[in-house]
Coordinates of C-alpha atoms and ligand atoms in Angstrom, one line a residue:
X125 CA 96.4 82.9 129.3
X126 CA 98.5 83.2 125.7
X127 CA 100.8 85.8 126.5
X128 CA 102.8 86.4 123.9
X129 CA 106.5 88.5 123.1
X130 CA 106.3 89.7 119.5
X131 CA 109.5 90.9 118.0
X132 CA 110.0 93.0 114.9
X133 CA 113.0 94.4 113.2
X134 CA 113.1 94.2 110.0
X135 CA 113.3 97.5 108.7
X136 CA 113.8 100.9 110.4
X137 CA 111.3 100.7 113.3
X138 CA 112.6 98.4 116.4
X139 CA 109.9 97.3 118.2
X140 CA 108.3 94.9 120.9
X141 CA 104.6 94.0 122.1
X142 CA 102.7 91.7 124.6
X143 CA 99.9 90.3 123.1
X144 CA 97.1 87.7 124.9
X145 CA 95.1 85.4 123.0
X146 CA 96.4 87.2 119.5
X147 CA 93.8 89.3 120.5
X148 CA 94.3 92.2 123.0
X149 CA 97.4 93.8 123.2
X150 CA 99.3 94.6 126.6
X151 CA 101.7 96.8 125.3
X152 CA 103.1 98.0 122.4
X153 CA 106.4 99.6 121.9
X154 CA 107.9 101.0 118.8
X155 CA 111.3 103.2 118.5
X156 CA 111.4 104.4 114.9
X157 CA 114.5 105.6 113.5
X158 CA 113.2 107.9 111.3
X159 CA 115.7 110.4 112.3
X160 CA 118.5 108.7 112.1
X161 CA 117.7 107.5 108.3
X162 CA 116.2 111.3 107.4
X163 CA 119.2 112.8 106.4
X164 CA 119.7 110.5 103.6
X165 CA 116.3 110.4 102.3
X166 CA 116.0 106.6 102.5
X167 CA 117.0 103.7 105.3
X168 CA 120.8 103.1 105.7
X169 CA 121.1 99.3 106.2
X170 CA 124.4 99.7 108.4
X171 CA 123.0 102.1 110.5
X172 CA 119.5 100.5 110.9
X173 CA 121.4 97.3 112.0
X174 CA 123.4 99.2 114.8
X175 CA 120.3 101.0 116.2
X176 CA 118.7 97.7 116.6
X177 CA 121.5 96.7 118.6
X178 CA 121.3 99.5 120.8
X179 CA 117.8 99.7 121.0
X180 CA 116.2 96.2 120.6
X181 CA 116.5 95.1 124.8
X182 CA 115.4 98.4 126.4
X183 CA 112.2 98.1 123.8
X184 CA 111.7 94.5 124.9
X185 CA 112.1 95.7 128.7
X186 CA 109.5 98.7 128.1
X187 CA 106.8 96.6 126.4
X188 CA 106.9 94.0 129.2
X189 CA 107.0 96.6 131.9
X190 CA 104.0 98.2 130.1
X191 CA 102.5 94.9 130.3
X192 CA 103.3 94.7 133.9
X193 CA 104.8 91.0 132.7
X194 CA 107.9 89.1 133.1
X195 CA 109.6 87.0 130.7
X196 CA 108.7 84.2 132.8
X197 CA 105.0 84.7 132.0
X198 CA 105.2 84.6 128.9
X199 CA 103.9 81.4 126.8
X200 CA 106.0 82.0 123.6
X201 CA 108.1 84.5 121.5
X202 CA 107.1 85.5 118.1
X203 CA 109.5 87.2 116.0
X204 CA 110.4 88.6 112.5
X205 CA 111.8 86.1 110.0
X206 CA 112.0 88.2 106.7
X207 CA 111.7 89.5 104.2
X208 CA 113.6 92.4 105.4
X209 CA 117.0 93.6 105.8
X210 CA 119.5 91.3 106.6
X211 CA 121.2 92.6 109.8
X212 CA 118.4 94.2 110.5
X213 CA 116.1 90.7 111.0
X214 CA 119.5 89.2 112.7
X215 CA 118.9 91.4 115.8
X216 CA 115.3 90.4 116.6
X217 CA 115.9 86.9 115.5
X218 CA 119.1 86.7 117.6
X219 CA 117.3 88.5 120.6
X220 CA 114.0 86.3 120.4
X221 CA 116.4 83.1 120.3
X222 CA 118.1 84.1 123.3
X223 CA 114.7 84.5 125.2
X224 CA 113.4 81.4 124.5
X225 CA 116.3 79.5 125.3
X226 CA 117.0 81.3 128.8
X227 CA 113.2 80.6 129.3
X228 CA 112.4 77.3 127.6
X229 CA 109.8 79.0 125.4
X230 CA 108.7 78.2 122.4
X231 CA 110.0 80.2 119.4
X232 CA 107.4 81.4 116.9
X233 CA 109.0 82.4 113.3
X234 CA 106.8 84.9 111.7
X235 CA 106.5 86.1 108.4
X236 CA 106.4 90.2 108.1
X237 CA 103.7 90.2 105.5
X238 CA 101.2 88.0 107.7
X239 CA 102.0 89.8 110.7
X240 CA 100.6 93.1 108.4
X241 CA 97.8 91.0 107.5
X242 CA 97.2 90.3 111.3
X243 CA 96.6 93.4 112.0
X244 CA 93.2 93.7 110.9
X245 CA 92.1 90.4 113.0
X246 CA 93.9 92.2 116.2
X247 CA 92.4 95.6 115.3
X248 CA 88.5 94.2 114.6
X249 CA 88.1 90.9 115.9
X250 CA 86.1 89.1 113.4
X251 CA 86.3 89.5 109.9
X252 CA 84.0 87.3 107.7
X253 CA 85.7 85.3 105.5
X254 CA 87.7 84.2 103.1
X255 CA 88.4 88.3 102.9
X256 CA 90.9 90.3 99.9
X257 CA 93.4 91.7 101.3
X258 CA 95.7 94.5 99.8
X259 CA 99.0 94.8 101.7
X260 CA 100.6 98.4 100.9
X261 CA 104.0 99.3 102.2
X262 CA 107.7 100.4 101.8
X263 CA 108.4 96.6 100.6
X264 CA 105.3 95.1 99.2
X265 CA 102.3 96.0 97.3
X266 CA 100.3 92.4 97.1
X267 CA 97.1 91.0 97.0
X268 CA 96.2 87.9 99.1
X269 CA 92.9 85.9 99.4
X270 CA 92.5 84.9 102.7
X271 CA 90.0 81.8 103.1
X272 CA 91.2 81.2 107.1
X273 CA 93.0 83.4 109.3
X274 CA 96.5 83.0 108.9
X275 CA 95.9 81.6 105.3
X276 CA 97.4 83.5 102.2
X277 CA 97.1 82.9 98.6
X278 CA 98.8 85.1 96.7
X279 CA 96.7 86.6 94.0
X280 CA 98.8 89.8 92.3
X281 CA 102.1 91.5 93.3
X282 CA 104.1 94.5 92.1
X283 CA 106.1 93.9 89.6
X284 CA 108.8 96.3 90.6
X285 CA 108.7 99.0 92.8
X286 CA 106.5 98.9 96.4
X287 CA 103.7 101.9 96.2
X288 CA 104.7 103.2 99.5
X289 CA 108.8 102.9 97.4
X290 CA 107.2 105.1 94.6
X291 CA 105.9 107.7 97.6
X292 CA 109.4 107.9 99.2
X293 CA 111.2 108.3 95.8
X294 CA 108.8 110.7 94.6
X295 CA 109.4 112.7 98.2
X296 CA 113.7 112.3 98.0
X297 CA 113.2 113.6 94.6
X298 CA 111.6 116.9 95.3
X299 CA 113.2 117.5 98.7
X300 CA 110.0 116.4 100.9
X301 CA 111.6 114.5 103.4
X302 CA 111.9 111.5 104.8
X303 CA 109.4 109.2 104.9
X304 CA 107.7 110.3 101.8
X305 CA 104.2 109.0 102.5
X306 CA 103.0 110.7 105.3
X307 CA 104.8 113.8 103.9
X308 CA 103.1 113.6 100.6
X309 CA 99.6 112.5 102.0
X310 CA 99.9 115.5 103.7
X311 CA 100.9 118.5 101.3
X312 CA 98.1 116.8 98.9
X313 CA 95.0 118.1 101.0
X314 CA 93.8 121.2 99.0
X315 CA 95.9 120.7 96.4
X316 CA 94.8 120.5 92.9
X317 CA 95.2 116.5 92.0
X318 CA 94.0 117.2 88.7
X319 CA 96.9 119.3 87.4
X320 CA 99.1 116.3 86.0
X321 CA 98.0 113.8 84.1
X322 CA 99.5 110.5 85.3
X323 CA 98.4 107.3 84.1
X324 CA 99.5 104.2 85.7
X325 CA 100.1 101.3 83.5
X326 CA 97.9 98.3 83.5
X327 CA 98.9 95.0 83.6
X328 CA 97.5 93.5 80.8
X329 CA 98.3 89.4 81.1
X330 CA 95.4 88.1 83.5
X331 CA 97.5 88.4 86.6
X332 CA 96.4 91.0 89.4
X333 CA 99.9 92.0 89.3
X334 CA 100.6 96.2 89.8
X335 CA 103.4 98.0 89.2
X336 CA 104.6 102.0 90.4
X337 CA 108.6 102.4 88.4
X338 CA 106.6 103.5 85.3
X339 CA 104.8 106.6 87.5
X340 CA 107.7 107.3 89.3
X341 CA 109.6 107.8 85.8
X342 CA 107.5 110.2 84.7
X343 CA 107.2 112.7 88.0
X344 CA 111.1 112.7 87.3
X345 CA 110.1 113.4 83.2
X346 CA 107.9 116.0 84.7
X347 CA 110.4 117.6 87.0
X348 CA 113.2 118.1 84.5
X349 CA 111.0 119.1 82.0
X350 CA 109.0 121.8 84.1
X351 CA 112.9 122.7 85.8
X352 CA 111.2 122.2 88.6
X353 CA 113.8 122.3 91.7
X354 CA 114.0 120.3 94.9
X355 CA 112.8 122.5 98.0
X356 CA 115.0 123.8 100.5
X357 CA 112.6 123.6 103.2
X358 CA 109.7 120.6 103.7
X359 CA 108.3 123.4 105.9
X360 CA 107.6 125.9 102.4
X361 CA 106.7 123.6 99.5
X362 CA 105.2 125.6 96.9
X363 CA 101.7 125.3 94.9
X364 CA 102.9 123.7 91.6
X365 CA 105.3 120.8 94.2
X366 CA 102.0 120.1 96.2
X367 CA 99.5 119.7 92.9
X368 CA 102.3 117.5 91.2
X369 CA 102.5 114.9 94.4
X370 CA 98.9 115.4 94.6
X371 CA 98.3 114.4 91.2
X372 CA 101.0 111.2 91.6
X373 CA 99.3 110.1 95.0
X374 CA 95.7 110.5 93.1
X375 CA 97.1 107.7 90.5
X376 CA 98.7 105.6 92.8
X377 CA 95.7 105.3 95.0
X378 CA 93.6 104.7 92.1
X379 CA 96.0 102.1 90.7
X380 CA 95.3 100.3 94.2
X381 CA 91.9 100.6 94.4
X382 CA 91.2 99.7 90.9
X383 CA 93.3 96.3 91.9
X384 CA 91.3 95.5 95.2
X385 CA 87.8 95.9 93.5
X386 CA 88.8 93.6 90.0
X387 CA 90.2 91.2 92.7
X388 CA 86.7 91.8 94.6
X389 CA 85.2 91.1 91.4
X390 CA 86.7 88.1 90.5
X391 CA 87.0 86.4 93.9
X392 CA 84.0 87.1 95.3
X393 CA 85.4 87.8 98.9
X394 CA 83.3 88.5 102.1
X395 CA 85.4 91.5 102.6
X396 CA 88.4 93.3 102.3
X397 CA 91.4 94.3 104.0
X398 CA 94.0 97.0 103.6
X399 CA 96.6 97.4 105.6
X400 CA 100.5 97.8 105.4
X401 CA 102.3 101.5 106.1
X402 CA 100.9 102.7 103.2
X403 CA 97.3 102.0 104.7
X404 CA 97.5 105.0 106.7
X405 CA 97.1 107.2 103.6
X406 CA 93.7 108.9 103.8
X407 CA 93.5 109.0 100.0
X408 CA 93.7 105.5 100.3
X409 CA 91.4 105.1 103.3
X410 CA 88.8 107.1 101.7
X411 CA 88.4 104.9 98.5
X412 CA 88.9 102.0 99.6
X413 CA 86.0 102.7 102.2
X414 CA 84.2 103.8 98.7
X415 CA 85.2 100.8 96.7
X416 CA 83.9 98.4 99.8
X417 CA 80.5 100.6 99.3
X418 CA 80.2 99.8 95.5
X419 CA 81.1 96.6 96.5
X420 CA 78.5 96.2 99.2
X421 CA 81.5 94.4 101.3
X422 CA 82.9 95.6 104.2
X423 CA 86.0 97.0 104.6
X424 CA 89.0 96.4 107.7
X425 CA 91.7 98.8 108.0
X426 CA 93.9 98.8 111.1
X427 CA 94.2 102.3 112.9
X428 CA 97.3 104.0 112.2
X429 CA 99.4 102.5 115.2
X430 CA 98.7 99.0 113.4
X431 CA 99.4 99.7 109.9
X432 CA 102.8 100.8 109.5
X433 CA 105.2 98.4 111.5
X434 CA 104.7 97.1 114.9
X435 CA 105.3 94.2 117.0
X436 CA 101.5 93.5 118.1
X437 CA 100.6 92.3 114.9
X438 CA 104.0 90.0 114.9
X439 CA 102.5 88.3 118.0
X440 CA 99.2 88.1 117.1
X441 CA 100.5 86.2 114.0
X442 CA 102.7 84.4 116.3
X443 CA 99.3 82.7 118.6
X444 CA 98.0 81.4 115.1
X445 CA 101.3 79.3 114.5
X446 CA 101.9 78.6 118.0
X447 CA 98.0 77.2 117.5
X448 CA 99.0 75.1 114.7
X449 CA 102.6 74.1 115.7
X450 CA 105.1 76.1 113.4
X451 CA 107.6 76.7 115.6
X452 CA 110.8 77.0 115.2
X453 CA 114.5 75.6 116.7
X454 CA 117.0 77.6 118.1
X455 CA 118.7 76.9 114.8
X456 CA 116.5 79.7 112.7
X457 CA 117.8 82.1 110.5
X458 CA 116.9 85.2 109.5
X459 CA 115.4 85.5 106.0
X460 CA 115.9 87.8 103.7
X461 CA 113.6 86.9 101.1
X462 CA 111.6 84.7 103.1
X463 CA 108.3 84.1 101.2
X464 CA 104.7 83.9 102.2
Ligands
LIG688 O1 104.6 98.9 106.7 P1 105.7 99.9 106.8 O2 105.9 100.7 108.1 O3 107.1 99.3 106.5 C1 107.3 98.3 105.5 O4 107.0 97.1 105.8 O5 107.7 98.7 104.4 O6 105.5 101.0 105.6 C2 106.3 102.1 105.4 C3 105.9 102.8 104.2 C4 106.8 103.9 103.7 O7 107.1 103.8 102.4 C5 106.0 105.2 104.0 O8 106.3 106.3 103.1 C6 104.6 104.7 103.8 O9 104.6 103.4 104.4 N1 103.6 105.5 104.4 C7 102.7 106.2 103.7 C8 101.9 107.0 104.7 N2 102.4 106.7 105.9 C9 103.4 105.8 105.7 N3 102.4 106.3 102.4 C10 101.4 107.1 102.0 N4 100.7 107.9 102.9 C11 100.9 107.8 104.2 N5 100.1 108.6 105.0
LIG689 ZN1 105.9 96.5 107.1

């Protein structure tokens, strides 16, 4: 029995998950600190660190408990490398090299993106490969081919700001709250998408590469231009706020979209993948699930618990190493910038 501890802090959410076989997950605990980062319309590294602190054991003790586990049980400890936040990857990292020390385990270094990717082989089971993924969050907007599981090739990245960045920008500019996603994904239904005009530049060199600072740019050109003000309450956004994000999340999607079907095109996959916190965006949802159709591919996107960030899909990436023997010593460090 593969029991494994998956660890993941590299960001705002601290969470922990028991996963068997990188297949069926136990337990699955997240604490997000949404509310702590809120009133300052973006993640405060400091205090994203210090919550991990706090909150990084009693997650740990609540997902094994869930799992009606002991640490004892367990066959190895997966945890968050990087990329991420500095102090915030420290905690996990620190915390998973404790554990495996006390309890002789191995220690599985994972990287966040391929933990993202995981999700879709924990959520479905078999996907036929090689598949395209697109991997949409707060940090990354990328496309991978993936011939194997647990195999990436990069294909096309942004260029400068992360989509689900441009949606929490977007959001702290007009007073919607933080995160901006969810919030913006929301005021959108019903709205009129149609009533700006944003295009969203193309890259124009071969590469699959994207890139959101140019859109972002203009919704501020917009807003100063219209004198259009922040709300005072997310609660009462008016008309003309709710057709403007509408219009910017209709681009952005279609920017995405566009970028997984020329990959599609070009690569010939045997389906896609998309996944990453942005995933849970039913703009997004819906045309990639029309893309796929065009495409005569199917199409694998985690349910909402598995697309924005979780520890299952750390430890489900963490049984493919542990399979092939990346482990690490109890001299790893978190990185940063760690790359795929
Ligand atoms: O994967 P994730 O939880 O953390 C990172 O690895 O970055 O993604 C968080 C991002 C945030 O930018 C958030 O605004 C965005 O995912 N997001 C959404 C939605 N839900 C979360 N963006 C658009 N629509 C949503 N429904
Ligand atoms: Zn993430």
């Amino acid at each position: 029995m593969g029991l494994i501890l998956g660890i993941e802090t590299s960001c705002d959410e601290t969470a922990a998950a028991v996963v068997e076989d990188g297949r069926r997950i136990l337990s699955s605990i997240v604490s997000s600190q949404v509310a702590v980062h809120a009133p300052f319309g973006g993640v405060v590294p400091e205090l994203a660190s210090r919550h991990h602190i706090e909150n990084v054991c009693p997650v740990i003790e609540a997902a094994l408990a869930e799992a009606k586990v002991g640490l004892a049980d367990l066959e190895a400890v997966a945890v968050t490398q990087g990329p991420g936040l500095v102090g915030s990857l420290l905690v996990g990292v620190q915390v998973a090299k404790a554990l495996a020390l006390v309890h002789r385990q191995p220690l599985v270094p994972v990287h966040h993106v391929a933990g993202h990717v995981q999700a879709a082989f924990l959520a479905h089971g078999e996907i036929p490969l090689p598949a395209l993924a697109l991997v949409v969050s707060g940090g990354h907007t990328s496309l991978y081919a993936v011939p194997e599981e647990g195999v990436h090739h990069l294909l096309g990245r942004t260029r400068d700001d992360a989509a689900g960045e441009a949606f929490d920008k977007v959001a702290k500019l007009l007073g919607l709250g933080y995160p901006g996603g969810p919030a913006i994904d929301r005021l959108s239904e019903d709205a009129d998408d149609r009533a700006v005009a944003f295009t969203i530049a193309r890259i124009k060199d071969g590469t699959a590469d994207f890139s959101f600072s140019g859109i972002k740019t203009a919704v501020l050109l917009h807003v100063r231009r219209e004198g259009i003000a922040p709300v005072d309450d997310p609660a009462e956004v008016p008309p003309r706020i709710r057709d403007l994000v509408a219009s910017f999340q209709r681009a952005v999607v279609a920017a995405l979209v566009r970028g997984l079907e020329r990959g599609a095109k070009t690569h010939r996959p045997r389906s896609l993948i998309v996944t990453g916190g942005v995933a849970a965006n039913s703009r997004l949802r819906r045309e990639s699930a029309a893309a796929a159709e065009r495409l005569g591919l199917p199409l694998f996107v985690p349910p909402l618990s598995l697309t924005t960030d979780n520890a299952a899909m750390i430890a489900a990436a963490g049984f493919l190493h542990l399979e092939t023997g990346r482990l690490a010593g109890l001299d790893l460090n978190a990185d940063p910038n760690l790359r795929l």
